[in-house]
mmCIF file of C-alpha atoms and ligand atoms in Angstrom:
data_model
loop_
_atom_site.group_PDB
_atom_site.id
_atom_site.type_symbol
_atom_site.label_atom_id
_atom_site.label_comp_id
_atom_site.label_asym_id
_atom_site.label_seq_id
_atom_site.Cartn_x
_atom_site.Cartn_y
_atom_site.Cartn_z
ATOM 1 C CA MET D 1 -13.518 -17.665 0.894
ATOM 2 C CA LYS D 2 -12.392 -19.059 4.236
ATOM 3 C CA ALA D 3 -9.657 -16.529 4.943
ATOM 4 C CA ARG D 4 -9.786 -15.183 8.495
ATOM 5 C CA ILE D 5 -9.649 -11.586 7.328
ATOM 6 C CA CYS D 6 -12.773 -11.929 5.177
ATOM 7 C CA GLU D 7 -14.804 -12.486 8.303
ATOM 8 C CA LEU D 8 -12.866 -9.893 10.319
ATOM 9 C CA LEU D 9 -13.378 -7.179 7.709
ATOM 10 C CA GLY D 10 -16.671 -8.250 6.139
ATOM 11 C CA ILE D 11 -15.193 -8.681 2.655
ATOM 12 C CA GLU D 12 -15.455 -11.304 -0.064
ATOM 13 C CA TYR D 13 -11.829 -11.651 -1.213
ATOM 14 C CA PRO D 14 -8.872 -11.450 1.216
ATOM 15 C CA VAL D 15 -7.272 -8.473 -0.519
ATOM 16 C CA ILE D 16 -6.661 -4.971 0.785
ATOM 17 C CA GLN D 17 -5.732 -2.173 -1.570
ATOM 18 C CA GLY D 18 -2.504 -0.349 -0.731
ATOM 19 C CA GLY D 19 -2.765 3.066 0.917
ATOM 20 C CA MET D 20 -0.940 4.975 -1.797
ATOM 21 C CA ALA D 21 -0.767 8.726 -1.086
ATOM 22 C CA TRP D 22 -2.578 10.735 -3.824
ATOM 23 C CA VAL D 23 -3.400 7.572 -5.804
ATOM 24 C CA ALA D 24 -5.741 5.994 -3.250
ATOM 25 C CA THR D 25 -8.718 8.344 -3.541
ATOM 26 C CA ALA D 26 -12.375 7.698 -2.705
ATOM 27 C CA GLU D 27 -12.904 6.541 -6.316
ATOM 28 C CA LEU D 28 -10.236 3.829 -6.078
ATOM 29 C CA ALA D 29 -11.192 2.741 -2.559
ATOM 30 C CA ALA D 30 -14.870 2.428 -3.477
ATOM 31 C CA ALA D 31 -14.080 0.492 -6.672
ATOM 32 C CA VAL D 32 -11.937 -2.024 -4.752
ATOM 33 C CA SER D 33 -14.594 -2.429 -2.052
ATOM 34 C CA ASN D 34 -17.301 -2.829 -4.698
ATOM 35 C CA GLY D 35 -15.104 -5.498 -6.307
ATOM 36 C CA GLY D 36 -15.127 -7.527 -3.084
ATOM 37 C CA GLY D 37 -11.818 -6.422 -1.518
ATOM 38 C CA LEU D 38 -11.145 -3.746 1.062
ATOM 39 C CA GLY D 39 -10.495 -0.330 -0.466
ATOM 40 C CA LEU D 40 -8.420 2.235 1.411
ATOM 41 C CA ILE D 41 -8.415 6.006 1.135
ATOM 42 C CA ALA D 42 -4.858 7.244 1.668
ATOM 43 C CA ALA D 43 -4.659 10.254 3.954
ATOM 44 C CA GLY D 44 -1.009 10.721 2.947
ATOM 45 C CA GLY D 45 0.015 14.252 3.859
ATOM 46 C CA ALA D 46 -3.482 15.699 3.360
ATOM 47 C CA PRO D 47 -5.187 17.884 5.993
ATOM 48 C CA ALA D 48 -8.036 16.422 8.048
ATOM 49 C CA ASP D 49 -10.851 18.222 6.182
ATOM 50 C CA ALA D 50 -9.726 16.769 2.864
ATOM 51 C CA VAL D 51 -9.719 13.283 4.393
ATOM 52 C CA ARG D 52 -13.235 13.817 5.764
ATOM 53 C CA ALA D 53 -14.415 14.859 2.287
ATOM 54 C CA GLU D 54 -12.913 11.710 0.754
ATOM 55 C CA ILE D 55 -14.610 9.481 3.359
ATOM 56 C CA LYS D 56 -17.944 11.165 2.614
ATOM 57 C CA LYS D 57 -17.372 10.784 -1.134
ATOM 58 C CA ALA D 58 -16.524 7.088 -0.753
ATOM 59 C CA ARG D 59 -19.814 6.603 1.113
ATOM 60 C CA THR D 60 -21.675 7.908 -1.943
ATOM 61 C CA LEU D 61 -19.819 5.416 -4.171
ATOM 62 C CA THR D 62 -20.090 2.218 -2.127
ATOM 63 C CA ASP D 63 -22.110 0.689 0.673
ATOM 64 C CA LYS D 64 -19.365 -1.889 1.314
ATOM 65 C CA PRO D 65 -16.772 -1.560 4.108
ATOM 66 C CA PHE D 66 -13.670 0.511 3.323
ATOM 67 C CA GLY D 67 -10.801 1.974 5.314
ATOM 68 C CA VAL D 68 -8.415 4.884 5.615
ATOM 69 C CA ASN D 69 -4.631 4.616 5.541
ATOM 70 C CA VAL D 70 -2.948 7.076 7.875
ATOM 71 C CA MET D 71 0.655 7.977 7.184
ATOM 72 C CA LEU D 72 1.885 8.610 10.717
ATOM 73 C CA MET D 73 4.724 10.912 9.655
ATOM 74 C CA SER D 74 2.134 13.390 8.361
ATOM 75 C CA PRO D 75 1.981 16.674 10.309
ATOM 76 C CA PHE D 76 -1.820 16.198 10.244
ATOM 77 C CA ALA D 77 -1.852 12.650 11.683
ATOM 78 C CA ASP D 78 -3.513 13.687 15.001
ATOM 79 C CA GLU D 79 -6.302 15.661 13.287
ATOM 80 C CA VAL D 80 -6.831 12.922 10.698
ATOM 81 C CA MET D 81 -7.250 10.363 13.497
ATOM 82 C CA GLN D 82 -9.825 12.681 15.119
ATOM 83 C CA VAL D 83 -11.803 12.815 11.864
ATOM 84 C CA ILE D 84 -11.603 9.029 11.633
ATOM 85 C CA LEU D 85 -13.010 8.685 15.167
ATOM 86 C CA GLU D 86 -15.922 10.890 14.090
ATOM 87 C CA GLU D 87 -16.543 9.325 10.654
ATOM 88 C CA ARG D 88 -15.860 5.733 11.731
ATOM 89 C CA PRO D 89 -14.725 3.947 8.590
ATOM 90 C CA ALA D 90 -14.536 0.168 9.124
ATOM 91 C CA VAL D 91 -10.741 0.023 9.142
ATOM 92 C CA VAL D 92 -7.645 2.115 9.772
ATOM 93 C CA ALA D 93 -4.359 1.002 8.269
ATOM 94 C CA THR D 94 -1.256 2.873 9.368
ATOM 95 C CA GLY D 95 2.161 3.358 7.817
ATOM 96 C CA ALA D 96 5.518 4.892 8.613
ATOM 97 C CA GLY D 97 5.180 4.733 12.395
ATOM 98 C CA ASN D 98 3.601 3.179 15.478
ATOM 99 C CA PRO D 99 -0.142 3.814 15.983
ATOM 100 C CA ALA D 100 -0.093 2.656 19.667
ATOM 101 C CA LYS D 101 -1.213 5.997 21.088
ATOM 102 C CA TYR D 102 -4.362 6.007 18.927
ATOM 103 C CA MET D 103 -5.223 2.347 19.518
ATOM 104 C CA PRO D 104 -7.512 2.611 22.615
ATOM 105 C CA ALA D 105 -9.747 5.283 21.030
ATOM 106 C CA LEU D 106 -9.921 3.448 17.679
ATOM 107 C CA LYS D 107 -10.858 0.150 19.362
ATOM 108 C CA GLU D 108 -13.427 1.965 21.491
ATOM 109 C CA ALA D 109 -14.985 3.298 18.280
ATOM 110 C CA GLY D 110 -15.158 -0.230 16.860
ATOM 111 C CA ILE D 111 -12.628 0.521 14.122
ATOM 112 C CA LYS D 112 -10.315 -2.323 13.119
ATOM 113 C CA VAL D 113 -6.633 -1.341 13.208
ATOM 114 C CA LEU D 114 -4.172 -2.815 10.704
ATOM 115 C CA PRO D 115 -0.644 -1.425 11.042
ATOM 116 C CA VAL D 116 1.807 -1.864 8.179
ATOM 117 C CA VAL D 117 5.209 -3.029 9.412
ATOM 118 C CA PRO D 118 8.524 -3.965 7.799
ATOM 119 C CA SER D 119 9.913 -6.221 10.586
ATOM 120 C CA VAL D 120 9.107 -8.982 13.088
ATOM 121 C CA ALA D 121 9.878 -6.799 16.117
ATOM 122 C CA LEU D 122 7.394 -4.126 15.011
ATOM 123 C CA ALA D 123 4.768 -6.776 14.186
ATOM 124 C CA LYS D 124 5.014 -8.135 17.740
ATOM 125 C CA ARG D 125 4.859 -4.653 19.224
ATOM 126 C CA MET D 126 1.735 -3.781 17.197
ATOM 127 C CA GLU D 127 0.011 -7.023 18.189
ATOM 128 C CA LYS D 128 0.688 -6.216 21.871
ATOM 129 C CA SER D 129 -0.800 -2.733 21.357
ATOM 130 C CA GLY D 130 -4.023 -4.339 20.078
ATOM 131 C CA ALA D 131 -3.715 -4.553 16.278
ATOM 132 C CA ASP D 132 -6.517 -6.639 14.706
ATOM 133 C CA ALA D 133 -4.222 -7.871 11.939
ATOM 134 C CA ILE D 134 -0.706 -7.090 10.756
ATOM 135 C CA ILE D 135 0.183 -6.004 7.234
ATOM 136 C CA ALA D 136 3.773 -7.146 6.724
ATOM 137 C CA GLU D 137 5.350 -5.209 3.870
ATOM 138 C CA GLY D 138 8.405 -6.467 2.009
ATOM 139 C CA THR D 139 10.976 -4.207 0.399
ATOM 140 C CA GLU D 140 9.561 -4.967 -3.076
ATOM 141 C CA ALA D 141 6.775 -2.489 -2.276
ATOM 142 C CA GLY D 142 6.631 1.072 -3.531
ATOM 143 C CA GLY D 143 7.019 4.183 -1.390
ATOM 144 C CA HIS D 144 8.620 4.206 2.054
ATOM 145 C CA ILE D 145 10.074 0.732 2.644
ATOM 146 C CA GLY D 146 12.007 -1.518 5.014
ATOM 147 C CA GLU D 147 14.891 -3.902 4.303
ATOM 148 C CA LEU D 148 13.398 -7.393 4.267
ATOM 149 C CA THR D 149 11.865 -9.107 1.263
ATOM 150 C CA THR D 150 8.296 -10.408 1.325
ATOM 151 C CA MET D 151 9.739 -13.929 0.919
ATOM 152 C CA VAL D 152 11.553 -13.868 4.270
ATOM 153 C CA LEU D 153 9.355 -11.397 6.176
ATOM 154 C CA ILE D 154 5.981 -13.161 5.865
ATOM 155 C CA PRO D 155 6.888 -16.579 7.297
ATOM 156 C CA GLN D 156 8.664 -14.948 10.231
ATOM 157 C CA VAL D 157 5.811 -12.568 11.033
ATOM 158 C CA ALA D 158 3.245 -15.367 10.609
ATOM 159 C CA GLU D 159 5.181 -17.402 13.162
ATOM 160 C CA ALA D 160 5.603 -14.488 15.569
ATOM 161 C CA VAL D 161 2.004 -13.268 15.908
ATOM 162 C CA GLU D 162 -1.417 -14.818 16.501
ATOM 163 C CA VAL D 163 -3.481 -12.225 14.621
ATOM 164 C CA PRO D 164 -3.973 -12.569 10.832
ATOM 165 C CA VAL D 165 -1.028 -11.534 8.649
ATOM 166 C CA ILE D 166 -1.500 -9.753 5.353
ATOM 167 C CA ALA D 167 1.381 -9.973 2.895
ATOM 168 C CA ALA D 168 2.388 -6.840 1.010
ATOM 169 C CA GLY D 169 5.128 -6.058 -1.466
ATOM 170 C CA GLY D 170 5.545 -7.539 -4.935
ATOM 171 C CA ILE D 171 2.114 -9.138 -5.349
ATOM 172 C CA VAL D 172 0.340 -8.432 -8.672
ATOM 173 C CA ASP D 173 -1.254 -11.658 -9.793
ATOM 174 C CA SER D 174 -2.486 -15.090 -8.701
ATOM 175 C CA ARG D 175 1.070 -16.460 -8.595
ATOM 176 C CA GLY D 176 1.914 -13.855 -5.978
ATOM 177 C CA THR D 177 -1.320 -14.583 -4.114
ATOM 178 C CA ALA D 178 -0.537 -18.318 -4.032
ATOM 179 C CA ALA D 179 3.011 -17.578 -2.859
ATOM 180 C CA ALA D 180 1.792 -15.272 -0.080
ATOM 181 C CA PHE D 181 -0.597 -17.911 1.251
ATOM 182 C CA ALA D 182 2.131 -20.568 0.939
ATOM 183 C CA LEU D 183 4.340 -18.381 3.143
ATOM 184 C CA GLY D 184 1.678 -18.300 5.852
ATOM 185 C CA ALA D 185 -0.275 -15.142 5.039
ATOM 186 C CA ASP D 186 -4.030 -14.849 5.631
ATOM 187 C CA GLY D 187 -4.474 -12.188 2.980
ATOM 188 C CA ILE D 188 -2.682 -9.872 0.573
ATOM 189 C CA GLN D 189 -2.235 -6.153 0.166
ATOM 190 C CA VAL D 190 -1.845 -4.933 -3.391
ATOM 191 C CA GLY D 191 -0.847 -1.402 -4.326
ATOM 192 C CA THR D 192 0.985 -0.920 -7.619
ATOM 193 C CA ARG D 193 -1.427 -3.159 -9.567
ATOM 194 C CA PHE D 194 -4.310 -0.823 -8.703
ATOM 195 C CA ILE D 195 -2.521 2.263 -10.095
ATOM 196 C CA CYS D 196 -3.271 0.723 -13.484
ATOM 197 C CA SER D 197 -6.989 0.351 -12.857
ATOM 198 C CA GLU D 198 -9.744 2.111 -14.769
ATOM 199 C CA GLU D 199 -11.088 3.701 -11.591
ATOM 200 C CA CYS D 200 -7.737 5.112 -10.412
ATOM 201 C CA ILE D 201 -7.775 8.828 -11.211
ATOM 202 C CA ALA D 202 -3.993 9.245 -11.385
ATOM 203 C CA HIS D 203 -2.688 11.013 -14.508
ATOM 204 C CA ASP D 204 -2.452 8.702 -17.516
ATOM 205 C CA ASN D 205 1.300 9.442 -17.813
ATOM 206 C CA TYR D 206 1.782 7.858 -14.357
ATOM 207 C CA LYS D 207 -0.159 4.766 -15.420
ATOM 208 C CA GLN D 208 1.803 4.516 -18.674
ATOM 209 C CA ALA D 209 5.094 4.769 -16.732
ATOM 210 C CA VAL D 210 4.023 1.773 -14.611
ATOM 211 C CA LEU D 211 2.986 -0.173 -17.739
ATOM 212 C CA LYS D 212 6.375 0.539 -19.354
ATOM 213 C CA ALA D 213 8.468 -0.337 -16.285
ATOM 214 C CA LYS D 214 10.996 -3.186 -16.562
ATOM 215 C CA ASP D 215 12.431 -5.413 -13.866
ATOM 216 C CA ARG D 216 15.039 -2.971 -12.466
ATOM 217 C CA ASP D 217 13.168 0.298 -12.950
ATOM 218 C CA ALA D 218 11.666 0.649 -9.451
ATOM 219 C CA VAL D 219 14.699 2.052 -7.652
ATOM 220 C CA VAL D 220 15.351 3.099 -4.054
ATOM 221 C CA THR D 221 16.544 6.559 -3.093
ATOM 222 C CA GLY D 222 16.991 8.057 0.364
ATOM 223 C CA ARG D 223 18.907 5.125 1.891
ATOM 224 C CA ALA D 224 21.692 7.541 2.894
ATOM 225 C CA ASN D 225 19.373 9.679 5.046
ATOM 226 C CA GLY D 226 17.516 6.741 6.572
ATOM 227 C CA ALA D 227 14.222 7.189 4.689
ATOM 228 C CA PRO D 228 14.374 4.794 1.742
ATOM 229 C CA VAL D 229 11.656 5.313 -0.861
ATOM 230 C CA ARG D 230 11.020 3.159 -3.945
ATOM 231 C CA ALA D 231 9.859 4.889 -7.128
ATOM 232 C CA LEU D 232 10.260 4.455 -10.867
ATOM 233 C CA LYS D 233 13.621 5.658 -12.171
ATOM 234 C CA ASN D 234 13.481 9.107 -13.761
ATOM 235 C CA LYS D 235 15.202 12.506 -13.692
ATOM 236 C CA LEU D 236 14.071 12.992 -10.075
ATOM 237 C CA THR D 237 15.548 9.710 -8.779
ATOM 238 C CA LYS D 238 18.798 10.432 -10.671
ATOM 239 C CA GLU D 239 18.937 13.878 -9.059
ATOM 240 C CA TYR D 240 18.419 12.241 -5.636
ATOM 241 C CA GLU D 241 21.277 9.826 -6.338
ATOM 242 C CA ARG D 242 23.565 12.688 -7.359
ATOM 243 C CA LEU D 243 22.789 14.699 -4.200
ATOM 244 C CA GLU D 244 23.237 11.633 -1.997
ATOM 245 C CA LYS D 245 26.645 10.869 -3.588
ATOM 246 C CA GLU D 246 27.710 14.471 -3.045
ATOM 247 C CA GLY D 247 26.759 14.167 0.640
ATOM 248 C CA ALA D 248 24.100 16.897 0.409
ATOM 249 C CA SER D 249 22.253 17.836 3.600
ATOM 250 C CA PHE D 250 19.001 16.143 4.651
ATOM 251 C CA GLU D 251 17.147 19.417 4.007
ATOM 252 C CA GLU D 252 18.541 19.763 0.493
ATOM 253 C CA ILE D 253 17.534 16.204 -0.388
ATOM 254 C CA GLU D 254 14.082 16.628 1.180
ATOM 255 C CA ALA D 255 13.489 19.880 -0.731
ATOM 256 C CA LEU D 256 13.940 18.073 -4.040
ATOM 257 C CA GLY D 257 11.039 15.733 -3.265
ATOM 258 C CA VAL D 258 8.517 18.311 -2.031
ATOM 259 C CA GLY D 259 5.394 18.126 -4.173
ATOM 260 C CA GLY D 260 6.812 15.175 -6.118
ATOM 261 C CA LEU D 261 3.796 12.925 -5.658
ATOM 262 C CA ARG D 262 1.384 15.682 -6.675
ATOM 263 C CA ARG D 263 3.506 16.454 -9.766
ATOM 264 C CA ALA D 264 3.333 12.806 -10.824
ATOM 265 C CA PHE D 265 -0.293 12.152 -9.936
ATOM 266 C CA GLN D 266 -1.964 15.398 -11.065
ATOM 267 C CA GLU D 267 0.331 16.925 -13.662
ATOM 268 C CA GLY D 268 1.638 13.673 -15.115
ATOM 269 C CA ASP D 269 5.204 14.968 -14.747
ATOM 270 C CA VAL D 270 7.069 11.706 -15.315
ATOM 271 C CA GLU D 271 10.492 13.416 -15.223
ATOM 272 C CA MET D 272 10.480 15.411 -11.967
ATOM 273 C CA GLY D 273 7.437 13.778 -10.352
ATOM 274 C CA SER D 274 7.778 11.003 -7.767
ATOM 275 C CA LEU D 275 6.441 7.883 -9.489
ATOM 276 C CA MET D 276 6.215 5.732 -6.368
ATOM 277 C CA ALA D 277 5.685 2.110 -7.394
ATOM 278 C CA GLY D 278 6.825 -1.339 -6.333
ATOM 279 C CA GLN D 279 9.107 -3.774 -8.151
ATOM 280 C CA SER D 280 5.944 -5.490 -9.369
ATOM 281 C CA ALA D 281 5.392 -2.575 -11.780
ATOM 282 C CA ALA D 282 7.337 -4.684 -14.308
ATOM 283 C CA MET D 283 4.559 -7.301 -14.150
ATOM 284 C CA VAL D 284 1.663 -4.895 -14.781
ATOM 285 C CA HIS D 285 0.692 -4.983 -18.450
ATOM 286 C CA GLU D 286 -2.792 -3.531 -18.804
ATOM 287 C CA ILE D 287 -5.327 -1.166 -17.324
ATOM 288 C CA LEU D 288 -8.339 -3.102 -16.021
ATOM 289 C CA PRO D 289 -11.368 -2.440 -13.798
ATOM 290 C CA CYS D 290 -10.640 -3.076 -10.086
ATOM 291 C CA ALA D 291 -13.221 -5.874 -9.915
ATOM 292 C CA GLN D 292 -11.406 -7.760 -12.683
ATOM 293 C CA ILE D 293 -7.983 -7.192 -11.105
ATOM 294 C CA ILE D 294 -9.325 -8.706 -7.878
ATOM 295 C CA LYS D 295 -10.870 -11.706 -9.663
ATOM 296 C CA GLU D 296 -7.593 -12.362 -11.485
ATOM 297 C CA LEU D 297 -5.621 -12.197 -8.215
ATOM 298 C CA PHE D 298 -7.592 -15.208 -6.988
ATOM 299 C CA CYS D 299 -8.825 -16.954 -10.147
ATOM 300 C CA ASN D 300 -6.458 -19.886 -10.551
ATOM 301 C CA VAL D 301 -4.771 -20.220 -7.189
ATOM 302 C CA ALA D 302 -5.996 -23.828 -7.001
ATOM 303 C CA ASP D 303 -4.433 -24.602 -10.440
ATOM 304 C CA ILE D 304 -1.141 -23.145 -9.231
ATOM 305 C CA ALA D 305 -1.248 -25.309 -6.113
ATOM 306 C CA LYS D 306 -1.957 -28.348 -8.328
ATOM 307 C CA LYS D 307 0.956 -27.483 -10.653
ATOM 308 C CA ILE D 308 3.271 -27.246 -7.654
ATOM 309 C CA GLU D 309 2.075 -30.617 -6.446
ATOM 310 C CA ASP D 310 2.722 -32.131 -9.891
ATOM 311 C CA LYS D 311 6.225 -30.644 -10.068
ATOM 312 C CA VAL D 312 7.342 -31.449 -6.562
ATOM 313 C CA LEU D 313 5.755 -34.737 -5.626
HETATM 314 O O1 TUI K 1 4.219 3.845 4.810
HETATM 315 C C1 TUI K 1 4.485 3.123 3.884
HETATM 316 N N1 TUI K 1 4.731 3.578 2.646
HETATM 317 C C2 TUI K 1 4.734 4.898 2.291
HETATM 318 S S1 TUI K 1 4.403 6.207 3.288
HETATM 319 C C3 TUI K 1 4.651 7.243 2.027
HETATM 320 S S2 TUI K 1 4.531 8.943 2.186
HETATM 321 C C4 TUI K 1 6.136 9.398 2.136
HETATM 322 N N2 TUI K 1 6.442 10.301 1.238
HETATM 323 C C5 TUI K 1 7.711 10.706 1.134
HETATM 324 C C6 TUI K 1 8.684 10.197 1.941
HETATM 325 C C7 TUI K 1 8.389 9.255 2.854
HETATM 326 C C8 TUI K 1 7.087 8.834 2.962
HETATM 327 C C9 TUI K 1 4.950 6.568 0.917
HETATM 328 N N3 TUI K 1 4.986 5.263 1.080
HETATM 329 N N4 TUI K 1 4.553 1.790 4.034
HETATM 330 C C10 TUI K 1 4.336 1.188 5.281
HETATM 331 C C11 TUI K 1 5.560 1.169 6.079
HETATM 332 N N5 TUI K 1 5.586 1.450 7.328
HETATM 333 N N6 TUI K 1 6.781 0.853 5.653
HETATM 334 C C12 TUI K 1 7.615 0.966 6.733
HETATM 335 C C13 TUI K 1 6.825 1.341 7.790
HETATM 336 C C14 TUI K 1 7.152 1.551 9.174
HETATM 337 C C15 TUI K 1 8.334 2.140 9.550
HETATM 338 C C16 TUI K 1 8.590 2.366 10.905
HETATM 339 C C17 TUI K 1 6.214 1.210 10.137
HETATM 340 C C18 TUI K 1 6.478 1.424 11.460
HETATM 341 C C19 TUI K 1 7.645 1.999 11.825
HETATM 342 O O2 TUI K 1 7.816 2.193 13.166
HETATM 343 C C20 TUI K 1 8.889 2.934 13.618
HETATM 344 C C21 TUI K 1 8.872 2.987 15.104
HETATM 345 O O3 TUI K 1 9.961 3.201 15.640
HETATM 346 O O4 TUI K 1 7.837 2.812 15.720
#
């Protein structure tokens, strides 16, 4: 593999696993890293001690590089960053905010910083702050999202920054990989596909919900209060929609979602749990080991390029 990020991160395939809160545990991160990609432990809203325990667990499961995704809206973000400075995983990916204030200490510790951004302006700002690569996430992704699609975001970010760009949002197979590289990306981030991996310890009901999802099932709620989140349609998302239509307060809407990820992930509550997933859920058809998922993401990219050549020229 000649991708710039393989050298930067010390990995075999230019794929980073998405930092999915609850779903991205030490087990998943280690399995992805063992499969040749870069696994991430998601700190999500977890306290710092829990994140430290996951990092230590991952170290027992792999000797390959892995990272931690820090959700910057978490009330524990400062303490989690402190733990990261002590434990020194190879990489920190950040989401839902600007990691600029942590950047000098992380660089000093030799940790690579990969912020996830939904726009060109934020990509430029992160590069200026010292980001080692930019993960540009299209609105096809699951969880907290921006407005732009992967199709229009990636070429613009790739043009705007010098550091490597990793495409995220909507990528599940080698067609998506080929498309991402065609758009100017140096690597891909894949989240939803890894929910349906053998090593992911999410409740089987969650995995089955992803397997059953059709093209329009990954819906967005929270647009009205400025925090759009994509998850599989269920009783919870319908309840959100109802409250939003009624003009309910921010607090009322927030209260509905409290504990939603845990309900989905641990209890397998597919009705009132938050089944965060990207639009690509509709293209996930089987549960496979992470190593095989990774191989399939890259297996026939050259054939796809050849087919395009045959069709176009
Ligand atoms: O962060 C994500 N996806 C997430 S975080 C999450 S946890 C959560 N749970 C419930 C409600 C809300 C969140 C679930 N999924 N993706 C990366 C991402 N980052 N998407 C958008 C952004 C982003 C937004 C604003 C990055 C930077 C940013 O900067 C704002 C600023 O003004 O600096």
